[in-house]
Amino acid sequence: MTLKEVELKHNLGNGRLTYWLRERGFDVLKTRIVSLPDMKSVKINKDERDSQKSITELEKELQEVKLLAEAYRRMIEIAEKEFKINIVKKSNTK
């Protein structure tokens, strides 16, 4: 039964039951039959999961890019050895 239902059943005034419970030290707002998480904490948990997911995706992409860069570097080294041409640009040229 909700507070409103009890007030209607026993013909109590608006908020009288709540007032009486608070008078005796019972905090009506904090005590719930079903404990639900606050929306703020749910949003934070969702944001944390999204952040963790994006971090994992970025780490995978970084690993792929590193492998690709290593493959290109090795291809250039092999081409320079086999064809005896300079592919890598010298740093002092314009």
PDB file of C-alpha atoms in Angstrom:
ATOM      1  CA  MET A   1       0.000   0.000   0.000  1.00  0.00           C
ATOM      2  CA  THR A   2       1.218   3.471  -0.788  1.00  0.00           C
ATOM      3  CA  LEU A   3       1.090   6.416   1.576  1.00  0.00           C
ATOM      4  CA  LYS A   4      -1.723   7.992  -0.447  1.00  0.00           C
ATOM      5  CA  GLU A   5      -3.797   4.790  -0.269  1.00  0.00           C
ATOM      6  CA  VAL A   6      -3.388   4.644   3.524  1.00  0.00           C
ATOM      7  CA  GLU A   7      -4.340   8.334   3.842  1.00  0.00           C
ATOM      8  CA  LEU A   8      -7.485   7.791   1.757  1.00  0.00           C
ATOM      9  CA  LYS A   9      -8.463   4.572   3.558  1.00  0.00           C
ATOM     10  CA  HIS A  10      -8.166   6.094   7.044  1.00  0.00           C
ATOM     11  CA  ASN A  11      -9.450   9.538   6.010  1.00  0.00           C
ATOM     12  CA  LEU A  12      -6.233  11.346   6.897  1.00  0.00           C
ATOM     13  CA  GLY A  13      -5.386  14.776   5.519  1.00  0.00           C
ATOM     14  CA  ASN A  14      -2.859  15.477   2.782  1.00  0.00           C
ATOM     15  CA  GLY A  15       0.610  14.563   4.009  1.00  0.00           C
ATOM     16  CA  ARG A  16      -0.575  13.798   7.553  1.00  0.00           C
ATOM     17  CA  LEU A  17       0.804  10.247   7.493  1.00  0.00           C
ATOM     18  CA  THR A  18       4.105  11.472   6.074  1.00  0.00           C
ATOM     19  CA  TYR A  19       4.291  14.147   8.771  1.00  0.00           C
ATOM     20  CA  TRP A  20       3.548  11.588  11.501  1.00  0.00           C
ATOM     21  CA  LEU A  21       6.202   9.175  10.161  1.00  0.00           C
ATOM     22  CA  ARG A  22       8.823  11.925   9.971  1.00  0.00           C
ATOM     23  CA  GLU A  23       7.943  13.003  13.506  1.00  0.00           C
ATOM     24  CA  ARG A  24       8.908   9.521  14.704  1.00  0.00           C
ATOM     25  CA  GLY A  25      12.215   9.526  12.797  1.00  0.00           C
ATOM     26  CA  PHE A  26      11.172   7.566   9.724  1.00  0.00           C
ATOM     27  CA  ASP A  27      12.514   9.140   6.532  1.00  0.00           C
ATOM     28  CA  VAL A  28       9.859   8.484   3.913  1.00  0.00           C
ATOM     29  CA  LEU A  29      11.918   9.686   0.964  1.00  0.00           C
ATOM     30  CA  LYS A  30      14.949   7.481   1.598  1.00  0.00           C
ATOM     31  CA  THR A  31      13.135   4.268   2.508  1.00  0.00           C
ATOM     32  CA  ARG A  32      11.781   2.346  -0.453  1.00  0.00           C
ATOM     33  CA  ILE A  33      10.392  -1.112  -0.755  1.00  0.00           C
ATOM     34  CA  VAL A  34      12.258  -1.591  -4.008  1.00  0.00           C
ATOM     35  CA  SER A  35      15.728  -0.154  -4.095  1.00  0.00           C
ATOM     36  CA  LEU A  36      16.301   1.448  -7.484  1.00  0.00           C
ATOM     37  CA  PRO A  37      19.617   2.998  -8.495  1.00  0.00           C
ATOM     38  CA  ASP A  38      19.638   6.732  -9.000  1.00  0.00           C
ATOM     39  CA  MET A  39      19.528   7.753 -12.647  1.00  0.00           C
ATOM     40  CA  LYS A  40      22.743   9.723 -12.243  1.00  0.00           C
ATOM     41  CA  SER A  41      24.685   6.620 -11.200  1.00  0.00           C
ATOM     42  CA  VAL A  42      23.102   4.606 -14.014  1.00  0.00           C
ATOM     43  CA  LYS A  43      24.186   7.267 -16.505  1.00  0.00           C
ATOM     44  CA  ILE A  44      27.716   7.309 -15.067  1.00  0.00           C
ATOM     45  CA  ASN A  45      27.940   3.513 -15.290  1.00  0.00           C
ATOM     46  CA  LYS A  46      26.721   3.650 -18.890  1.00  0.00           C
ATOM     47  CA  ASP A  47      29.254   6.378 -19.693  1.00  0.00           C
ATOM     48  CA  GLU A  48      32.020   4.307 -18.095  1.00  0.00           C
ATOM     49  CA  ARG A  49      31.024   1.261 -20.164  1.00  0.00           C
ATOM     50  CA  ASP A  50      30.909   3.366 -23.332  1.00  0.00           C
ATOM     51  CA  SER A  51      34.301   4.876 -22.508  1.00  0.00           C
ATOM     52  CA  GLN A  52      35.799   1.456 -21.821  1.00  0.00           C
ATOM     53  CA  LYS A  53      34.336   0.132 -25.079  1.00  0.00           C
ATOM     54  CA  SER A  54      35.743   3.027 -27.095  1.00  0.00           C
ATOM     55  CA  ILE A  55      39.151   2.647 -25.411  1.00  0.00           C
ATOM     56  CA  THR A  56      39.199  -1.040 -26.353  1.00  0.00           C
ATOM     57  CA  GLU A  57      38.242  -0.219 -29.948  1.00  0.00           C
ATOM     58  CA  LEU A  58      40.933   2.467 -30.158  1.00  0.00           C
ATOM     59  CA  GLU A  59      43.555   0.066 -28.798  1.00  0.00           C
ATOM     60  CA  LYS A  60      42.619  -2.478 -31.481  1.00  0.00           C
ATOM     61  CA  GLU A  61      42.845   0.187 -34.190  1.00  0.00           C
ATOM     62  CA  LEU A  62      46.239   1.311 -32.875  1.00  0.00           C
ATOM     63  CA  GLN A  63      47.532  -2.266 -32.989  1.00  0.00           C
ATOM     64  CA  GLU A  64      46.321  -2.633 -36.595  1.00  0.00           C
ATOM     65  CA  VAL A  65      47.968   0.648 -37.627  1.00  0.00           C
ATOM     66  CA  LYS A  66      51.245  -0.399 -35.998  1.00  0.00           C
ATOM     67  CA  LEU A  67      51.179  -3.703 -37.879  1.00  0.00           C
ATOM     68  CA  LEU A  68      50.416  -1.911 -41.144  1.00  0.00           C
ATOM     69  CA  ALA A  69      53.268   0.569 -40.599  1.00  0.00           C
ATOM     70  CA  GLU A  70      55.656  -2.302 -39.870  1.00  0.00           C
ATOM     71  CA  ALA A  71      54.532  -4.112 -43.035  1.00  0.00           C
ATOM     72  CA  TYR A  72      55.138  -0.978 -45.157  1.00  0.00           C
ATOM     73  CA  ARG A  73      58.558  -0.465 -43.576  1.00  0.00           C
ATOM     74  CA  ARG A  74      59.577  -4.051 -44.347  1.00  0.00           C
ATOM     75  CA  MET A  75      58.245  -3.801 -47.911  1.00  0.00           C
ATOM     76  CA  ILE A  76      60.386  -0.702 -48.477  1.00  0.00           C
ATOM     77  CA  GLU A  77      63.468  -2.417 -46.998  1.00  0.00           C
ATOM     78  CA  ILE A  78      63.001  -5.472 -49.225  1.00  0.00           C
ATOM     79  CA  ALA A  79      62.401  -3.327 -52.327  1.00  0.00           C
ATOM     80  CA  GLU A  80      65.540  -1.261 -51.626  1.00  0.00           C
ATOM     81  CA  LYS A  81      67.649  -4.437 -51.228  1.00  0.00           C
ATOM     82  CA  GLU A  82      66.271  -6.301 -54.252  1.00  0.00           C
ATOM     83  CA  PHE A  83      66.033  -3.386 -56.721  1.00  0.00           C
ATOM     84  CA  LYS A  84      68.935  -1.401 -55.250  1.00  0.00           C
ATOM     85  CA  ILE A  85      67.078   1.920 -55.303  1.00  0.00           C
ATOM     86  CA  ASN A  86      66.638   4.483 -52.567  1.00  0.00           C
ATOM     87  CA  ILE A  87      62.964   4.745 -51.674  1.00  0.00           C
ATOM     88  CA  VAL A  88      63.243   6.437 -48.290  1.00  0.00           C
ATOM     89  CA  LYS A  89      63.621  10.190 -48.675  1.00  0.00           C
ATOM     90  CA  LYS A  90      66.695  11.742 -47.067  1.00  0.00           C
ATOM     91  CA  SER A  91      65.896  14.239 -44.341  1.00  0.00           C
ATOM     92  CA  ASN A  92      68.091  17.082 -45.733  1.00  0.00           C
ATOM     93  CA  THR A  93      66.530  17.169 -49.223  1.00  0.00           C
ATOM     94  CA  LYS A  94      63.773  19.535 -50.241  1.00  0.00           C
TER      95      LYS A  94
END
